[in-house]
Short mmCIF file of C-alpha atoms and ligand atoms in Angstrom, two decimals:
data_model
loop_
_atom_site.label_atom_id
_atom_site.label_comp_id
_atom_site.label_asym_id
_atom_site.label_seq_id
_atom_site.Cartn_x
_atom_site.Cartn_y
_atom_site.Cartn_z
CA UNK U 110 0.00 0.00 0.00
CA UNK U 111 1.21 3.49 -0.81
CA UNK U 112 0.83 5.22 2.54
CA UNK U 113 1.14 8.74 1.18
CA UNK U 114 -1.57 8.22 -1.44
CA UNK U 115 -3.84 6.40 1.05
CA UNK U 116 -3.49 9.22 3.59
CA UNK U 117 -4.29 11.79 0.90
CA UNK U 118 -7.34 9.80 -0.25
CA UNK U 119 -8.72 9.41 3.29
CA UNK U 120 -8.08 13.08 4.02
CA UNK U 121 -10.22 14.03 1.02
CA UNK U 122 -12.96 11.47 1.73
CA UNK U 123 -13.33 12.63 5.33
CA UNK U 124 -12.89 16.34 4.71
CA UNK U 125 -9.96 16.26 7.13
CA UNK U 126 -7.05 18.64 7.56
CA UNK U 127 -3.62 17.43 8.71
CA UNK U 128 -1.74 19.92 10.90
CA UNK U 129 1.84 19.01 11.82
CA UNK U 130 4.38 20.51 14.20
CA UNK U 131 7.96 21.07 13.06
CA UNK U 132 9.09 18.34 15.47
CA UNK U 133 7.31 15.61 13.52
CA UNK U 134 9.31 13.32 11.24
CA UNK U 135 9.98 14.63 7.72
CA UNK U 136 7.50 12.24 6.04
CA UNK U 137 4.65 13.47 8.24
CA UNK U 138 5.61 17.11 7.65
CA UNK U 139 5.63 16.46 3.90
CA UNK U 140 2.13 14.93 3.79
CA UNK U 141 0.57 17.56 6.10
CA UNK U 142 -1.61 20.42 4.86
CA UNK U 143 0.10 22.83 7.22
CA UNK U 144 3.35 22.62 9.17
CA UNK U 145 3.98 25.15 11.89
CA UNK U 146 4.87 26.03 15.46
CA UNK U 147 2.43 25.84 18.37
CA UNK U 148 0.97 29.28 17.66
CA UNK U 149 0.38 28.57 13.97
CA UNK U 150 -1.24 25.21 14.79
CA UNK U 151 -3.73 26.94 17.11
CA UNK U 152 -4.37 29.68 14.55
CA UNK U 153 -5.02 27.16 11.74
CA UNK U 154 -7.25 25.03 13.97
CA UNK U 155 -9.32 28.11 14.84
CA UNK U 156 -9.92 28.89 11.15
CA UNK U 157 -10.33 25.52 9.45
CA UNK U 158 -13.59 24.51 7.79
CA UNK U 159 -12.63 20.81 7.79
CA UNK U 160 -14.80 18.32 9.71
CA UNK U 161 -11.83 16.43 11.12
CA UNK U 162 -8.54 17.86 12.42
CA UNK U 163 -5.62 15.44 12.60
CA UNK U 164 -3.08 17.05 14.87
CA UNK U 165 0.33 15.52 14.24
CA UNK U 166 1.95 16.74 17.40
CA UNK U 167 1.48 16.04 21.08
CA UNK U 168 -1.57 15.75 23.31
CA UNK U 169 -1.76 19.38 24.49
CA UNK U 170 -1.77 20.54 20.86
CA UNK U 171 -4.74 18.29 20.14
CA UNK U 172 -6.46 19.59 23.28
CA UNK U 173 -5.92 23.19 22.20
CA UNK U 174 -7.49 22.40 18.82
CA UNK U 175 -10.44 20.70 20.57
CA UNK U 176 -10.89 23.65 22.94
CA UNK U 177 -11.12 25.92 19.88
CA UNK U 178 -13.26 23.55 17.80
CA UNK U 179 -15.51 21.57 20.17
CA UNK U 180 -17.81 20.43 17.34
CA UNK U 181 -15.04 18.98 15.21
CA UNK U 182 -13.43 15.60 15.58
CA UNK U 183 -9.82 16.11 16.70
CA UNK U 184 -7.47 13.16 16.26
CA UNK U 185 -3.86 12.59 17.32
CA UNK U 186 -2.11 9.59 15.73
CA UNK U 187 -0.77 8.36 19.09
CA UNK U 188 -2.61 9.39 22.24
CA UNK U 189 0.51 8.59 24.30
CA UNK U 190 2.29 11.53 22.69
CA UNK U 191 2.53 13.58 25.88
CA UNK U 192 4.92 16.33 26.91
CA UNK U 193 7.37 16.37 29.82
CA UNK U 194 6.85 20.12 30.22
CA UNK U 195 3.05 19.78 30.50
CA UNK U 196 3.61 16.86 32.89
CA UNK U 197 5.78 19.08 35.10
CA UNK U 198 2.70 21.13 35.95
CA UNK U 199 -0.11 19.08 37.56
CA UNK U 200 -3.37 21.04 37.43
CA UNK U 201 -4.20 20.80 41.16
CA UNK U 202 -0.74 22.03 42.19
CA UNK U 203 -0.84 24.88 39.69
CA UNK U 204 -4.34 25.86 40.88
CA UNK U 205 -3.00 26.01 44.46
CA UNK U 206 -0.09 28.22 43.30
CA UNK U 207 -2.59 30.54 41.57
CA UNK U 208 -4.85 30.60 44.63
CA UNK U 209 -1.86 31.52 46.83
CA UNK U 210 -1.19 34.57 44.61
CA UNK U 211 -4.69 35.93 44.04
CA UNK U 212 -3.70 39.37 42.72
CA UNK U 213 -1.60 37.98 39.90
CA UNK U 214 -2.58 37.68 36.27
CA UNK U 215 -1.88 34.10 35.22
CA UNK U 216 0.02 33.47 32.00
CA UNK U 217 0.44 29.87 30.88
CA UNK U 218 2.53 28.49 28.12
CA UNK U 219 0.45 26.52 25.63
CA UNK U 220 2.41 23.38 26.69
CA UNK U 221 -0.11 22.68 29.47
CA UNK U 222 -3.15 20.51 29.99
CA UNK U 223 -6.64 21.92 29.42
CA UNK U 224 -7.14 21.84 33.20
CA UNK U 225 -4.17 24.20 33.69
CA UNK U 226 -5.46 26.48 30.93
CA UNK U 227 -8.79 26.54 32.78
CA UNK U 228 -7.13 28.43 35.70
CA UNK U 229 -5.19 30.74 33.37
CA UNK U 230 -5.91 34.32 32.22
CA UNK U 231 -3.86 34.33 29.00
CA UNK U 232 -2.22 31.45 27.13
CA UNK U 233 1.02 32.18 25.27
CA UNK U 234 3.40 30.30 23.00
CA UNK U 235 7.11 30.85 22.51
CA UNK U 236 6.23 32.94 19.42
CA UNK U 237 4.17 35.54 21.27
CA UNK U 238 5.08 35.28 24.99
CA UNK U 239 7.37 38.32 25.00
CA UNK U 240 4.96 40.58 23.10
CA UNK U 241 1.97 39.50 25.18
CA UNK U 242 3.82 40.10 28.45
CA UNK U 243 4.98 43.52 27.18
CA UNK U 244 1.40 44.39 26.22
CA UNK U 245 0.30 44.14 29.88
CA UNK U 246 0.65 47.18 32.20
CA UNK U 247 4.09 47.17 33.88
CA UNK U 248 2.57 47.19 37.36
CA UNK U 249 0.43 44.08 36.78
CA UNK U 250 1.86 41.24 38.88
CA UNK U 251 2.24 38.12 36.77
CA UNK U 252 2.49 34.38 37.26
CA UNK U 253 4.16 32.47 34.43
CA UNK U 254 4.05 28.71 34.07
CA UNK U 255 5.18 26.10 33.56
CA UNK U 256 8.52 26.61 31.75
CA UNK U 257 11.11 28.16 34.09
CA UNK U 258 13.58 28.74 31.25
CA UNK U 259 11.13 30.59 29.00
CA UNK U 260 9.89 32.49 32.08
CA UNK U 261 13.45 33.46 33.09
CA UNK U 262 14.22 34.52 29.54
CA UNK U 263 11.12 36.74 29.34
CA UNK U 264 11.91 38.24 32.76
CA UNK U 265 15.45 39.02 31.58
CA UNK U 266 14.41 40.76 28.35
CA UNK U 267 11.38 42.62 29.69
CA UNK U 268 12.64 43.51 33.18
CA UNK U 269 9.49 41.93 34.67
CA UNK U 270 9.61 39.84 37.81
CA UNK U 271 7.01 37.22 36.98
CA UNK U 272 6.54 34.48 39.54
CA UNK U 273 7.69 31.30 37.82
CA UNK U 274 6.48 27.73 37.97
CA UNK U 275 9.42 25.34 38.21
CA UNK U 276 8.86 23.19 35.11
CA UNK U 277 10.97 22.31 32.09
CA UNK U 278 11.16 20.32 28.86
CA UNK U 279 13.45 17.29 28.95
CA UNK U 280 14.57 17.84 25.34
CA UNK U 281 15.50 21.51 25.55
CA UNK U 282 17.21 21.25 28.94
CA UNK U 283 19.70 18.58 27.95
CA UNK U 284 21.78 20.33 25.30
CA UNK U 285 25.49 20.36 26.14
CA UNK U 286 26.84 23.91 26.29
CA UNK U 287 30.38 22.52 26.30
CA UNK U 288 29.84 20.51 23.10
CA UNK U 289 28.02 23.40 21.42
CA UNK U 290 30.93 25.74 22.19
CA UNK U 291 33.36 23.11 20.86
CA UNK U 292 31.32 22.98 17.63
CA UNK U 293 31.37 26.77 17.44
CA UNK U 294 35.18 26.69 17.81
CA UNK U 295 35.34 24.14 14.99
CA UNK U 296 32.93 26.14 12.77
CA UNK U 297 33.42 29.80 13.77
CA UNK U 298 31.14 30.92 10.93
CA UNK U 299 28.15 29.01 12.38
CA UNK U 300 25.35 30.87 14.13
CA UNK U 301 24.05 29.33 17.35
CA UNK U 302 20.25 29.57 17.27
CA UNK U 303 18.23 28.48 20.26
CA UNK U 304 14.70 27.85 21.47
CA UNK U 305 13.80 29.77 24.65
CA UNK U 306 12.94 26.54 26.49
CA UNK U 307 16.73 26.00 26.73
CA UNK U 308 18.78 26.92 29.79
CA UNK U 309 20.08 30.47 30.30
CA UNK U 310 23.84 29.82 29.71
CA UNK U 311 23.02 28.46 26.24
CA UNK U 312 20.65 31.35 25.52
CA UNK U 313 23.44 33.78 26.48
CA UNK U 314 25.85 32.42 23.84
CA UNK U 315 23.18 32.33 21.11
CA UNK U 316 22.95 34.88 18.33
CA UNK U 317 19.22 34.32 17.99
CA UNK U 318 16.53 32.98 20.33
CA UNK U 319 13.01 32.21 19.13
CA UNK U 320 10.14 29.81 18.57
CA UNK U 321 10.58 27.08 15.99
CA UNK U 322 8.93 29.25 13.31
CA UNK U 323 11.13 32.21 14.26
CA UNK U 324 14.27 30.04 14.12
CA UNK U 325 13.25 28.80 10.68
CA UNK U 326 12.66 32.35 9.42
CA UNK U 327 16.01 33.44 10.85
CA UNK U 328 17.87 30.75 8.93
CA UNK U 329 16.13 31.83 5.70
CA UNK U 330 16.79 35.56 6.19
CA UNK U 331 20.33 35.38 7.60
CA UNK U 332 23.29 35.61 5.19
CA UNK U 333 25.04 32.94 7.30
CA UNK U 334 25.59 29.58 5.63
CA UNK U 335 25.84 27.39 8.74
CA UNK U 336 23.80 27.06 11.93
CA UNK U 337 24.01 25.09 15.16
CA UNK U 338 20.35 24.42 15.90
CA UNK U 339 19.48 24.13 19.59
CA UNK U 340 15.96 22.80 19.53
CA UNK U 341 14.32 19.50 18.62
CA UNK U 342 16.09 18.32 15.48
CA UNK U 343 12.86 17.73 13.50
CA UNK U 344 12.79 21.40 12.53
CA UNK U 345 15.95 20.91 10.46
CA UNK U 346 13.83 19.10 7.84
CA UNK U 347 12.05 22.33 6.90
CA UNK U 348 15.19 24.46 7.38
CA UNK U 349 17.05 22.29 4.89
CA UNK U 350 14.12 22.37 2.45
CA UNK U 351 13.92 26.16 2.58
CA UNK U 352 17.71 26.69 2.40
CA UNK U 353 19.12 23.66 0.56
CA UNK U 354 22.61 25.12 0.28
CA UNK U 355 22.98 25.95 3.97
CA UNK U 356 24.40 23.62 6.58
CA UNK U 357 22.44 22.74 9.75
CA UNK U 358 24.13 21.06 12.70
CA UNK U 359 21.81 19.64 15.38
CA UNK U 360 22.99 20.81 18.80
CA UNK U 361 24.39 17.77 20.62
CA UNK U 362 22.87 16.47 23.85
CA UNK U 363 24.85 15.93 27.08
CA UNK U 364 24.54 12.20 26.71
CA UNK U 365 26.03 11.25 23.36
CA UNK U 366 24.64 7.70 23.58
CA UNK U 367 21.04 8.89 23.10
CA UNK U 368 19.10 10.77 20.42
CA UNK U 369 17.94 13.14 23.16
CA UNK U 370 17.58 16.09 20.79
CA UNK U 371 14.55 14.26 19.43
CA UNK U 372 11.35 14.48 21.47
CA UNK U 373 10.38 10.90 22.21
CA UNK U 374 6.73 11.96 22.54
CA UNK U 375 6.60 13.74 19.20
CA UNK U 376 8.29 10.78 17.54
CA UNK U 377 5.56 8.38 18.69
CA UNK U 378 3.53 9.57 15.69
CA UNK U 379 4.34 7.67 12.50
CA UNK U 380 2.95 7.56 8.96
CA UNK U 381 1.33 4.19 9.71
CA UNK U 382 -0.41 5.59 12.80
CA UNK U 383 -1.47 8.67 10.85
CA UNK U 384 -3.06 6.42 8.22
CA UNK U 385 -4.78 4.23 10.85
CA UNK U 386 -6.05 7.24 12.73
CA UNK U 387 -7.60 8.76 9.60
CA UNK U 388 -9.11 5.39 8.63
CA UNK U 389 -10.59 4.65 12.08
CA UNK U 390 -11.19 8.26 13.13
CA UNK U 391 -9.45 7.34 16.36
CA UNK U 392 -7.78 8.02 18.77
CA UNK U 393 -9.85 11.09 19.41
CA UNK U 394 -9.08 13.95 21.79
CA UNK U 395 -11.92 14.64 24.21
CA UNK U 396 -12.01 17.43 26.79
CA UNK U 397 -14.46 17.70 29.67
CA UNK U 398 -17.08 20.36 28.78
CA UNK U 399 -16.64 22.49 31.93
CA UNK U 400 -12.85 22.53 31.63
CA UNK U 401 -13.06 23.20 27.91
CA UNK U 402 -15.31 26.22 28.38
CA UNK U 403 -13.01 27.69 31.03
CA UNK U 404 -9.89 26.98 28.95
CA UNK U 405 -11.35 28.61 25.83
CA UNK U 406 -11.23 32.15 27.26
CA UNK U 407 -7.41 32.37 27.74
CA UNK U 408 -6.77 30.66 24.38
CA UNK U 409 -9.06 33.14 22.58
CA UNK U 410 -7.35 35.98 24.43
CA UNK U 411 -4.01 34.76 23.08
CA UNK U 412 -5.36 34.61 19.52
CA UNK U 413 -6.95 38.05 19.77
CA UNK U 414 -3.84 39.74 21.20
CA UNK U 415 -1.65 37.95 18.63
CA UNK U 416 -3.87 39.19 15.80
CA UNK U 417 -3.79 42.72 17.16
CA UNK U 418 0.02 42.56 17.39
CA UNK U 419 0.26 41.11 13.86
CA UNK U 420 1.75 37.80 15.07
P1 13P I 112 7.00 26.19 19.58
O1 13P I 112 6.15 25.38 18.71
O2 13P I 112 6.25 27.37 20.16
O3 13P I 112 8.27 26.60 18.96
O4 13P I 112 7.36 25.29 20.87
C1 13P I 112 8.19 24.21 20.77
C2 13P I 112 7.76 23.08 21.57
O5 13P I 112 8.44 22.60 22.42
C3 13P I 112 6.50 22.48 21.27
O6 13P I 112 6.33 21.43 22.10
FE1 SF4 I 113 7.02 18.83 25.27
FE2 SF4 I 113 9.60 19.29 25.03
FE3 SF4 I 113 8.48 17.44 23.50
FE4 SF4 I 113 7.94 20.05 23.09
S1 SF4 I 113 9.91 19.03 22.83
S2 SF4 I 113 6.47 18.37 23.16
S3 SF4 I 113 8.03 20.84 25.18
S4 SF4 I 113 8.65 17.38 25.73
#
């Protein structure tokens, strides 16, 4: 069976749209209707006229699509595709943190469960977090969760003192600064480009910090010919497609015996599972109605502010 043709046929038959994150494998990115970062995935989900959304990404991305489109069927090829960052923020604990700081506006990274979004005032992604924080009055006390690295980074560039949740992503935290600096010494012309979920010492030696879409754009616009890419290595597929003559070096992890710069959750999705999921219309993402209705408000707020800011 030709998987690509079968997926395309089923997509048409079921009036489905396939949305893929840059951290998916290249074959999934190539068959998708849209490939983007977390913000773009939410924006596309909010606008699609398809009956079925297949979210090739992780669980929270499917939940965000379901929160925005409760009447559509939202599928994720492998329901076990979780997220260590979302897992680092259990909803009850986060709700207690929020309750203990009642005068704070609560900003949550999109990498959270629907239950965490339900106790949030504004959702952000790495593409809009800085601009959204800057759009709020300077004297508004803020809570930011769950990514401590992104929170620290935003505090450092905005001068805010947001209260931070102590969570992190296991992929972005494990890059080896020592090995990256050794690579930079070997290839002095290479630009180090980094996702803001990475630790501060790596961010400090980077010439550009941004969301996956921003990193991609930077590699297209920059006159540089070589980049050390400190984020999940799946994004290099699109970077290489857009700039075939440039050289992209995946930032090495601390542990050289593992492929730790690949997100094991993202990589649970495969072409076979994508085909099966379209065929069976399963596994489906479902979100409790009460939680979904509460979580919708901060997601819509993010989309509205992003539109106003031209993001
Ligand atoms: P962005 O899609 O905002 O770049 O975030 C990366 C990520 O870790 C998604 O899980
Ligand atoms: Fe979550 Fe990190 Fe994987 Fe993104 S790369 S889905 S933040 S575990």
